[in-house]
GROMACS .gro file of C-alpha atoms in nm:
model
  406
    1MET     CA    1   1.577  -4.375  -1.145
    2THR     CA    2   1.739  -4.029  -1.117
    3ARG     CA    3   1.948  -3.986  -0.804
    4HIS     CA    4   2.110  -3.676  -0.649
    5LEU     CA    5   2.326  -3.669  -0.337
    6PHE     CA    6   2.424  -3.367  -0.126
    7ALA     CA    7   2.700  -3.417   0.130
    8HIS     CA    8   2.857  -3.206   0.408
    9ALA     CA    9   2.549  -2.985   0.442
   10ARG     CA   10   2.407  -2.810   0.746
   11ALA     CA   11   2.062  -2.954   0.692
   12VAL     CA   12   1.781  -2.761   0.862
   13LEU     CA   13   1.531  -3.023   0.979
   14PRO     CA   14   1.190  -2.963   1.138
   15ASP     CA   15   1.325  -3.000   1.493
   16ARG     CA   16   1.697  -2.927   1.470
   17THR     CA   17   1.992  -2.843   1.246
   18LEU     CA   18   2.197  -3.147   1.145
   19ASP     CA   19   2.559  -3.057   1.082
   20ASP     CA   20   2.758  -3.253   0.822
   21ALA     CA   21   2.450  -3.415   0.673
   22LEU     CA   22   2.390  -3.633   0.369
   23VAL     CA   23   2.065  -3.579   0.179
   24VAL     CA   24   1.959  -3.818  -0.094
   25VAL     CA   25   1.702  -3.735  -0.363
   26GLU     CA   26   1.548  -3.994  -0.593
   27ASP     CA   27   1.303  -3.911  -0.870
   28GLY     CA   28   1.201  -3.580  -0.718
   29ARG     CA   29   1.156  -3.704  -0.360
   30ILE     CA   30   1.379  -3.690  -0.054
   31THR     CA   31   1.465  -4.048   0.038
   32GLU     CA   32   1.731  -4.008   0.308
   33VAL     CA   33   1.856  -3.746   0.555
   34ALA     CA   34   2.140  -3.872   0.774
   35PRO     CA   35   2.477  -3.777   0.923
   36VAL     CA   36   2.775  -3.821   0.693
   37ILE     CA   37   2.976  -4.130   0.784
   38PRO     CA   38   3.346  -4.031   0.780
   39GLY     CA   39   3.525  -4.184   0.485
   40ALA     CA   40   3.201  -4.317   0.336
   41VAL     CA   41   3.062  -4.030   0.129
   42PRO     CA   42   2.890  -4.184  -0.174
   43THR     CA   43   3.057  -4.138  -0.509
   44GLY     CA   44   2.910  -3.851  -0.706
   45ALA     CA   45   2.777  -3.659  -0.405
   46LEU     CA   46   2.786  -3.280  -0.434
   47ASP     CA   47   2.998  -3.142  -0.149
   48LEU     CA   48   2.818  -2.841  -0.001
   49GLY     CA   49   3.110  -2.748   0.219
   50GLY     CA   50   2.905  -2.672   0.528
   51ALA     CA   51   2.647  -2.453   0.354
   52LEU     CA   52   2.291  -2.452   0.478
   53LEU     CA   53   2.051  -2.688   0.303
   54LEU     CA   54   1.688  -2.583   0.346
   55PRO     CA   55   1.354  -2.698   0.212
   56GLY     CA   56   1.242  -2.481  -0.078
   57ILE     CA   57   1.083  -2.160   0.050
   58ILE     CA   58   0.704  -2.132   0.019
   59ASP     CA   59   0.566  -1.781  -0.022
   60THR     CA   60   0.197  -1.764   0.067
   61HIS     CA   61   0.148  -1.396  -0.022
   62SER     CA   62   0.354  -1.214  -0.285
   63ASP     CA   63   0.249  -0.883  -0.438
   64ALA     CA   64   0.563  -0.880  -0.654
   65LEU     CA   65   0.387  -0.976  -0.978
   66GLU     CA   66   0.175  -0.662  -0.986
   67LYS     CA   67   0.487  -0.450  -0.933
   68GLU     CA   68   0.672  -0.647  -1.200
   69GLN     CA   69   0.402  -0.575  -1.456
   70ARG     CA   70   0.374  -0.205  -1.367
   71PRO     CA   71   0.705  -0.094  -1.213
   72ARG     CA   72   0.604   0.270  -1.270
   73PRO     CA   73   0.261   0.431  -1.306
   74ALA     CA   74   0.310   0.497  -1.679
   75VAL     CA   75   0.489   0.170  -1.759
   76GLU     CA   76   0.307  -0.157  -1.819
   77PHE     CA   77   0.444  -0.490  -1.945
   78GLU     CA   78   0.254  -0.776  -2.104
   79PRO     CA   79   0.127  -1.018  -1.833
   80ARG     CA   80   0.313  -1.324  -1.963
   81PHE     CA   81   0.641  -1.135  -1.961
   82ALA     CA   82   0.573  -1.015  -1.607
   83VAL     CA   83   0.522  -1.374  -1.488
   84LEU     CA   84   0.847  -1.488  -1.650
   85SER     CA   85   1.037  -1.193  -1.507
   86VAL     CA   86   0.914  -1.230  -1.151
   87GLU     CA   87   0.969  -1.606  -1.171
   88GLY     CA   88   1.343  -1.551  -1.203
   89ARG     CA   89   1.344  -1.308  -0.914
   90VAL     CA   90   1.164  -1.534  -0.669
   91ARG     CA   91   1.371  -1.839  -0.768
   92ALA     CA   92   1.688  -1.640  -0.701
   93ALA     CA   93   1.547  -1.562  -0.356
   94GLY     CA   94   1.517  -1.934  -0.277
   95VAL     CA   95   1.141  -1.948  -0.331
   96THR     CA   96   1.023  -2.267  -0.499
   97THR     CA   97   0.647  -2.227  -0.445
   98VAL     CA   98   0.492  -1.883  -0.481
   99HIS     CA   99   0.136  -1.765  -0.435
  100HIS     CA  100   0.095  -1.457  -0.651
  101ALA     CA  101  -0.147  -1.224  -0.475
  102VAL     CA  102  -0.393  -1.094  -0.733
  103GLY     CA  103  -0.650  -0.840  -0.615
  104TYR     CA  104  -0.974  -0.838  -0.813
  105GLN     CA  105  -1.068  -0.479  -0.747
  106THR     CA  106  -1.039  -0.129  -0.883
  107ASP     CA  107  -0.803   0.069  -0.661
  108VAL     CA  108  -0.666   0.397  -0.791
  109LEU     CA  109  -0.413   0.432  -0.509
  110LYS     CA  110  -0.266   0.092  -0.584
  111ASP     CA  111  -0.297   0.134  -0.962
  112ARG     CA  112  -0.507  -0.184  -0.976
  113THR     CA  113  -0.795  -0.274  -1.205
  114ILE     CA  114  -1.007  -0.586  -1.229
  115GLU     CA  115  -0.923  -0.635  -1.596
  116ARG     CA  116  -0.551  -0.620  -1.531
  117SER     CA  117  -0.582  -0.862  -1.240
  118LEU     CA  118  -0.778  -1.114  -1.447
  119ALA     CA  119  -0.510  -1.099  -1.717
  120LEU     CA  120  -0.235  -1.159  -1.460
  121ALA     CA  121  -0.419  -1.457  -1.312
  122ALA     CA  122  -0.462  -1.608  -1.659
  123ALA     CA  123  -0.090  -1.563  -1.729
  124VAL     CA  124   0.002  -1.736  -1.402
  125TRP     CA  125  -0.216  -2.038  -1.483
  126GLU     CA  126  -0.078  -2.053  -1.835
  127ARG     CA  127   0.279  -2.065  -1.704
  128ALA     CA  128   0.187  -2.325  -1.442
  129ALA     CA  129   0.013  -2.546  -1.701
  130ALA     CA  130   0.314  -2.535  -1.933
  131GLY     CA  131   0.515  -2.739  -1.680
  132VAL     CA  132   0.842  -2.560  -1.755
  133GLY     CA  133   0.847  -2.296  -1.481
  134LEU     CA  134   1.137  -2.237  -1.244
  135VAL     CA  135   0.892  -2.235  -0.952
  136ASP     CA  136   0.555  -2.385  -0.865
  137HIS     CA  137   0.315  -2.102  -0.952
  138ARG     CA  138  -0.001  -2.062  -0.742
  139LEU     CA  139  -0.248  -1.782  -0.682
  140LEU     CA  140  -0.372  -1.606  -0.372
  141HIS     CA  141  -0.707  -1.464  -0.477
  142ARG     CA  142  -0.774  -1.133  -0.300
  143PHE     CA  143  -1.125  -0.989  -0.281
  144ASP     CA  144  -1.253  -0.660  -0.149
  145ALA     CA  145  -1.547  -0.775   0.061
  146ARG     CA  146  -1.732  -0.442   0.022
  147ALA     CA  147  -1.694  -0.393  -0.355
  148SER     CA  148  -2.021  -0.436  -0.547
  149GLU     CA  149  -1.861  -0.635  -0.828
  150THR     CA  150  -1.674  -0.878  -0.603
  151LEU     CA  151  -1.932  -1.153  -0.566
  152GLU     CA  152  -1.973  -1.228  -0.936
  153ILE     CA  153  -1.597  -1.220  -0.990
  154VAL     CA  154  -1.555  -1.467  -0.703
  155LYS     CA  155  -1.788  -1.710  -0.871
  156ASP     CA  156  -1.608  -1.680  -1.205
  157VAL     CA  157  -1.243  -1.698  -1.101
  158LEU     CA  158  -1.295  -1.972  -0.842
  159ALA     CA  159  -1.455  -2.209  -1.091
  160PRO     CA  160  -1.254  -2.533  -1.144
  161GLN     CA  161  -0.896  -2.490  -1.023
  162PRO     CA  162  -0.588  -2.666  -1.167
  163HIS     CA  163  -0.451  -2.805  -0.838
  164SER     CA  164  -0.576  -3.065  -0.592
  165GLU     CA  165  -0.535  -2.830  -0.294
  166PRO     CA  166  -0.815  -2.577  -0.243
  167PRO     CA  167  -0.707  -2.232  -0.368
  168LEU     CA  168  -0.611  -1.965  -0.118
  169VAL     CA  169  -0.864  -1.683  -0.094
  170SER     CA  170  -0.815  -1.368   0.113
  171TYR     CA  171  -1.096  -1.126   0.178
  172GLU     CA  172  -1.004  -0.773   0.269
  173ASP     CA  173  -1.155  -0.451   0.392
  174HIS     CA  174  -0.918  -0.156   0.375
  175THR     CA  175  -1.155   0.104   0.513
  176PRO     CA  176  -0.955   0.364   0.711
  177GLY     CA  177  -0.992   0.329   1.086
  178GLN     CA  178  -0.990  -0.051   1.101
  179GLY     CA  179  -0.788  -0.352   0.984
  180GLN     CA  180  -0.453  -0.260   0.833
  181PHE     CA  181  -0.538   0.108   0.857
  182ARG     CA  182  -0.671   0.111   1.211
  183ASN     CA  183  -0.398   0.365   1.295
  184LEU     CA  184  -0.543   0.676   1.129
  185ASP     CA  185  -0.233   0.884   1.199
  186ALA     CA  186  -0.018   0.637   1.006
  187TYR     CA  187  -0.276   0.616   0.728
  188ARG     CA  188  -0.301   0.994   0.703
  189ALA     CA  189   0.078   1.025   0.676
  190THR     CA  190   0.085   0.757   0.405
  191ILE     CA  191  -0.176   0.915   0.180
  192GLN     CA  192  -0.024   1.259   0.229
  193ARG     CA  193   0.307   1.126   0.093
  194GLN     CA  194   0.150   0.919  -0.185
  195GLN     CA  195  -0.095   1.181  -0.310
  196HIS     CA  196   0.086   1.499  -0.204
  197LEU     CA  197  -0.208   1.612   0.006
  198SER     CA  198  -0.225   1.870   0.280
  199ALA     CA  199  -0.336   1.753   0.625
  200PRO     CA  200  -0.688   1.903   0.585
  201ASP     CA  201  -0.728   1.745   0.239
  202ALA     CA  202  -0.613   1.409   0.374
  203ASP     CA  203  -0.865   1.431   0.658
  204GLN     CA  204  -1.143   1.514   0.411
  205LEU     CA  205  -1.050   1.212   0.196
  206ILE     CA  206  -1.048   0.982   0.499
  207ARG     CA  207  -1.394   1.099   0.606
  208ARG     CA  208  -1.529   1.046   0.255
  209LEU     CA  209  -1.385   0.693   0.232
  210ILE     CA  210  -1.535   0.596   0.566
  211GLU     CA  211  -1.876   0.734   0.470
  212GLU     CA  212  -1.875   0.560   0.131
  213ARG     CA  213  -1.773   0.226   0.277
  214ALA     CA  214  -2.042   0.241   0.544
  215ASP     CA  215  -2.301   0.213   0.267
  216SER     CA  216  -2.155  -0.119   0.153
  217ILE     CA  217  -2.213  -0.322   0.472
  218PRO     CA  218  -2.488  -0.536   0.309
  219GLN     CA  219  -2.254  -0.618   0.019
  220ARG     CA  220  -1.984  -0.725   0.262
  221ALA     CA  221  -2.229  -0.960   0.434
  222ARG     CA  222  -2.331  -1.121   0.104
  223THR     CA  223  -1.971  -1.168  -0.008
  224LEU     CA  224  -1.861  -1.323   0.321
  225ALA     CA  225  -2.163  -1.553   0.327
  226HIS     CA  226  -2.068  -1.692  -0.014
  227LEU     CA  227  -1.698  -1.727   0.070
  228GLY     CA  228  -1.786  -1.897   0.398
  229GLN     CA  229  -2.007  -2.144   0.217
  230GLU     CA  230  -1.724  -2.226  -0.025
  231ALA     CA  231  -1.475  -2.261   0.260
  232ARG     CA  232  -1.694  -2.491   0.469
  233ALA     CA  233  -1.750  -2.708   0.160
  234GLY     CA  234  -1.371  -2.742   0.122
  235ARG     CA  235  -1.363  -2.570  -0.217
  236ILE     CA  236  -1.140  -2.282  -0.097
  237ARG     CA  237  -0.902  -2.212   0.190
  238LEU     CA  238  -1.012  -1.881   0.335
  239LEU     CA  239  -0.769  -1.629   0.486
  240ALA     CA  240  -0.892  -1.342   0.703
  241HIS     CA  241  -0.683  -1.034   0.627
  242ASP     CA  242  -0.585  -0.776   0.893
  243VAL     CA  243  -0.794  -0.909   1.181
  244GLU     CA  244  -0.767  -0.669   1.475
  245SER     CA  245  -0.946  -0.821   1.777
  246ALA     CA  246  -1.043  -1.147   1.944
  247GLU     CA  247  -1.407  -1.067   1.875
  248GLU     CA  248  -1.342  -1.022   1.503
  249LEU     CA  249  -1.133  -1.340   1.499
  250ALA     CA  250  -1.425  -1.536   1.641
  251GLU     CA  251  -1.649  -1.390   1.372
  252VAL     CA  252  -1.419  -1.479   1.084
  253ARG     CA  253  -1.378  -1.832   1.218
  254ALA     CA  254  -1.755  -1.868   1.221
  255GLU     CA  255  -1.755  -1.743   0.861
  256GLY     CA  256  -1.520  -2.027   0.761
  257ALA     CA  257  -1.178  -1.863   0.773
  258ALA     CA  258  -0.893  -2.108   0.829
  259VAL     CA  259  -0.596  -1.867   0.848
  260ALA     CA  260  -0.533  -1.529   1.015
  261GLU     CA  261  -0.326  -1.324   0.771
  262PHE     CA  262  -0.142  -1.019   0.908
  263PRO     CA  263  -0.332  -0.972   1.236
  264THR     CA  264  -0.284  -0.611   1.333
  265THR     CA  265  -0.278  -0.660   1.712
  266ARG     CA  266  -0.134  -0.904   1.964
  267GLU     CA  267  -0.488  -0.972   2.084
  268ALA     CA  268  -0.598  -1.094   1.741
  269ALA     CA  269  -0.282  -1.302   1.691
  270ARG     CA  270  -0.323  -1.464   2.033
  271ALA     CA  271  -0.688  -1.544   1.965
  272ALA     CA  272  -0.600  -1.704   1.631
  273HIS     CA  273  -0.315  -1.905   1.780
  274ASP     CA  274  -0.527  -2.026   2.072
  275SER     CA  275  -0.798  -2.138   1.829
  276GLY     CA  276  -0.551  -2.341   1.622
  277MET     CA  277  -0.553  -2.113   1.317
  278PRO     CA  278  -0.220  -2.056   1.140
  279VAL     CA  279  -0.103  -1.699   1.180
  280VAL     CA  280   0.078  -1.522   0.893
  281ALA     CA  281   0.300  -1.218   0.946
  282GLY     CA  282   0.513  -1.016   0.707
  283ALA     CA  283   0.884  -1.077   0.658
  284PRO     CA  284   0.940  -0.707   0.574
  285ASN     CA  285   0.793  -0.623   0.916
  286VAL     CA  286   1.067  -0.838   1.074
  287LEU     CA  287   1.353  -0.681   0.880
  288ARG     CA  288   1.231  -0.323   0.918
  289GLY     CA  289   1.176  -0.365   1.290
  290GLY     CA  290   0.804  -0.298   1.275
  291SER     CA  291   0.494  -0.242   1.068
  292HIS     CA  292   0.490   0.041   0.814
  293SER     CA  293   0.120   0.085   0.899
  294GLY     CA  294   0.182   0.129   1.270
  295ASN     CA  295   0.048  -0.215   1.366
  296VAL     CA  296   0.193  -0.488   1.586
  297SER     CA  297   0.557  -0.595   1.546
  298ALA     CA  298   0.599  -0.932   1.376
  299GLU     CA  299   0.911  -1.005   1.580
  300ALA     CA  300   0.723  -0.941   1.903
  301LEU     CA  301   0.459  -1.194   1.798
  302ILE     CA  302   0.727  -1.447   1.696
  303THR     CA  303   0.897  -1.406   2.034
  304GLU     CA  304   0.570  -1.513   2.196
  305GLY     CA  305   0.528  -1.808   1.961
  306LEU     CA  306   0.222  -1.656   1.794
  307VAL     CA  307   0.336  -1.672   1.428
  308ASP     CA  308   0.337  -1.984   1.211
  309ASN     CA  309   0.434  -1.836   0.877
  310LEU     CA  310   0.614  -1.537   0.730
  311SER     CA  311   0.517  -1.425   0.381
  312SER     CA  312   0.707  -1.182   0.161
  313ASP     CA  313   0.407  -0.948   0.123
  314TYR     CA  314   0.568  -0.711  -0.128
  315MET     CA  315   0.939  -0.814  -0.138
  316PRO     CA  316   1.043  -1.178  -0.206
  317THR     CA  317   1.403  -1.142  -0.086
  318THR     CA  318   1.288  -1.064   0.268
  319LEU     CA  319   1.181  -1.423   0.344
  320LEU     CA  320   1.524  -1.582   0.376
  321ALA     CA  321   1.677  -1.266   0.519
  322ALA     CA  322   1.410  -1.243   0.789
  323ALA     CA  323   1.449  -1.608   0.890
  324LEU     CA  324   1.827  -1.580   0.930
  325HIS     CA  325   1.789  -1.243   1.103
  326LEU     CA  326   1.567  -1.403   1.366
  327ALA     CA  327   1.814  -1.689   1.418
  328GLN     CA  328   2.121  -1.464   1.432
  329ARG     CA  329   1.957  -1.244   1.695
  330ARG     CA  330   1.854  -1.558   1.889
  331VAL     CA  331   1.489  -1.464   1.878
  332VAL     CA  332   1.423  -1.828   1.789
  333PRO     CA  333   1.649  -2.122   1.695
  334LEU     CA  334   1.746  -2.159   1.330
  335HIS     CA  335   1.514  -2.452   1.262
  336THR     CA  336   1.221  -2.259   1.410
  337ALA     CA  337   1.301  -1.953   1.200
  338VAL     CA  338   1.329  -2.158   0.881
  339ALA     CA  339   0.999  -2.331   0.957
  340LEU     CA  340   0.829  -1.991   0.932
  341ILE     CA  341   0.907  -1.984   0.558
  342THR     CA  342   0.883  -2.358   0.486
  343SER     CA  343   0.676  -2.601   0.694
  344GLY     CA  344   0.472  -2.323   0.855
  345ALA     CA  345   0.396  -2.181   0.513
  346ALA     CA  346   0.300  -2.528   0.393
  347ARG     CA  347   0.049  -2.548   0.677
  348THR     CA  348  -0.098  -2.211   0.578
  349ALA     CA  349  -0.138  -2.324   0.217
  350GLY     CA  350  -0.271  -2.669   0.305
  351PHE     CA  351   0.027  -2.855   0.154
  352THR     CA  352   0.128  -3.195   0.287
  353ASP     CA  353   0.391  -3.282   0.025
  354ARG     CA  354   0.658  -3.014   0.083
  355GLY     CA  355   0.818  -2.777   0.332
  356ALA     CA  356   1.045  -3.012   0.530
  357LEU     CA  357   1.365  -3.212   0.484
  358VAL     CA  358   1.214  -3.548   0.562
  359PRO     CA  359   1.193  -3.865   0.352
  360GLY     CA  360   0.894  -3.874   0.124
  361ARG     CA  361   0.860  -3.498   0.073
  362ARG     CA  362   0.916  -3.314  -0.253
  363ALA     CA  363   1.281  -3.244  -0.325
  364ASP     CA  364   1.242  -2.867  -0.337
  365LEU     CA  365   1.579  -2.763  -0.194
  366VAL     CA  366   1.778  -2.445  -0.139
  367VAL     CA  367   2.153  -2.412  -0.068
  368VAL     CA  368   2.242  -2.098   0.128
  369THR     CA  369   2.553  -1.934   0.266
  370ALA     CA  370   2.550  -1.645   0.512
  371ASP     CA  371   2.859  -1.442   0.431
  372GLY     CA  372   2.896  -1.147   0.663
  373GLY     CA  373   2.562  -1.233   0.819
  374ARG     CA  374   2.377  -1.182   0.488
  375PRO     CA  375   2.219  -1.480   0.311
  376THR     CA  376   2.308  -1.576  -0.045
  377VAL     CA  377   2.117  -1.841  -0.237
  378ARG     CA  378   2.388  -2.052  -0.404
  379MET     CA  379   2.160  -2.309  -0.560
  380SER     CA  380   1.799  -2.416  -0.566
  381LEU     CA  381   1.635  -2.731  -0.694
  382LEU     CA  382   1.273  -2.793  -0.783
  383ALA     CA  383   1.140  -3.147  -0.748
  384GLU     CA  384   1.049  -3.164  -1.116
  385GLU     CA  385   1.406  -3.072  -1.214
  386SER     CA  386   1.554  -3.353  -1.007
  387ARG     CA  387   1.374  -3.602  -1.231
  388ASP     CA  388   1.556  -3.478  -1.541
  389GLY     CA  389   1.892  -3.631  -1.468
  390ASP     CA  390   2.118  -3.332  -1.526
  391ALA     CA  391   1.978  -3.052  -1.312
  392ALA     CA  392   2.220  -3.069  -1.018
  393ALA     CA  393   2.515  -3.269  -1.149
  394PRO     CA  394   2.692  -2.989  -1.342
  395LEU     CA  395   2.709  -2.766  -1.031
  396SER     CA  396   3.049  -2.820  -0.873
  397ALA     CA  397   3.140  -2.716  -0.520
  398ALA     CA  398   3.395  -2.472  -0.664
  399ARG     CA  399   3.123  -2.299  -0.864
  400LEU     CA  400   2.878  -2.293  -0.577
  401PHE     CA  401   3.118  -2.142  -0.330
  402GLN     CA  402   3.364  -1.943  -0.540
  403SER     CA  403   3.293  -1.627  -0.341
  404THR     CA  404   3.339  -1.792  -0.001
  405GLY     CA  405   3.692  -1.923  -0.042
  406ARG     CA  406   3.586  -2.285   0.011
   0.00000   0.00000   0.00000
């Protein structure tokens, strides 16, 4: 049996923060979380010196892989390299389970093609199957509900999956004037900057997009009918993206959606919460003080208790920073803030084996200090690594905290 002990930690539990805690890990599972008994610290325990000990962060929506593969419009890396590269980045951010958001659609503005997305998804599964990754790689399958090619791609990519949990599937409709882009002024300003358009040219493009998308309503109905059938059969976990009203929320629930991802209004978030659906908001929204699309503030929703989970959206390092930001500003207690990126994220993803420092859960762990109010990941441990015998032992307290003076 492989055993790891962490002493003198500020352990963030589901319902409180336990100062001066002892956490014991055996063969990849947490077996004990208890206060340190003075003078009775077990031999060989790693002294964390009062640093925070969190469950490994679970990211339910990360667009970082696409950016890693194509960091500039004219630069493209091989998909396997992109997966390896982004893996190191998310692990350094304290993320131990990541859902790479792969959009199966052709989108010129986002420099996205179906072929490239399929190659990225294949590279993710290859890395996951190898069993040597620094994180647990998962996919969030994103589908444009109005695209004519979507339905056949859905059937192909959601054929037998490698995990026991149903895969996460998000259906989206980015037509200007609704959903994420319901604020046409914000959308107009965005495309003017991105495409260097004049105001009249931007207005003409918006009108054309709305007209073109109106013709695809039957396709949207067919796609949602199929996804709903798969969701009700338990073969996928369906996320409704950018819901904007209570009426729409009721519709997506009837279609089989289990999660409200990035609701754009308080009304939609309240309706999802009241119906028992997990609500996902963006960590960048928290740190930036609002939505870049002009939608509802994530912090405002959190203040009302309407958010279960923060995802990184497009920047992995925002997860931990957003959680500590919320706690430092006393928006919510520390354990509640951390739950947004751990146990709340586990609920979104349908996990029951991770996301909390309680006996029996996976030993995905993160050690964090907050020097000058900014979080630094000092160490992270994946459950699989804690079965190897040597993963944590070589890390001394002096090495972990050399920049803190401890």
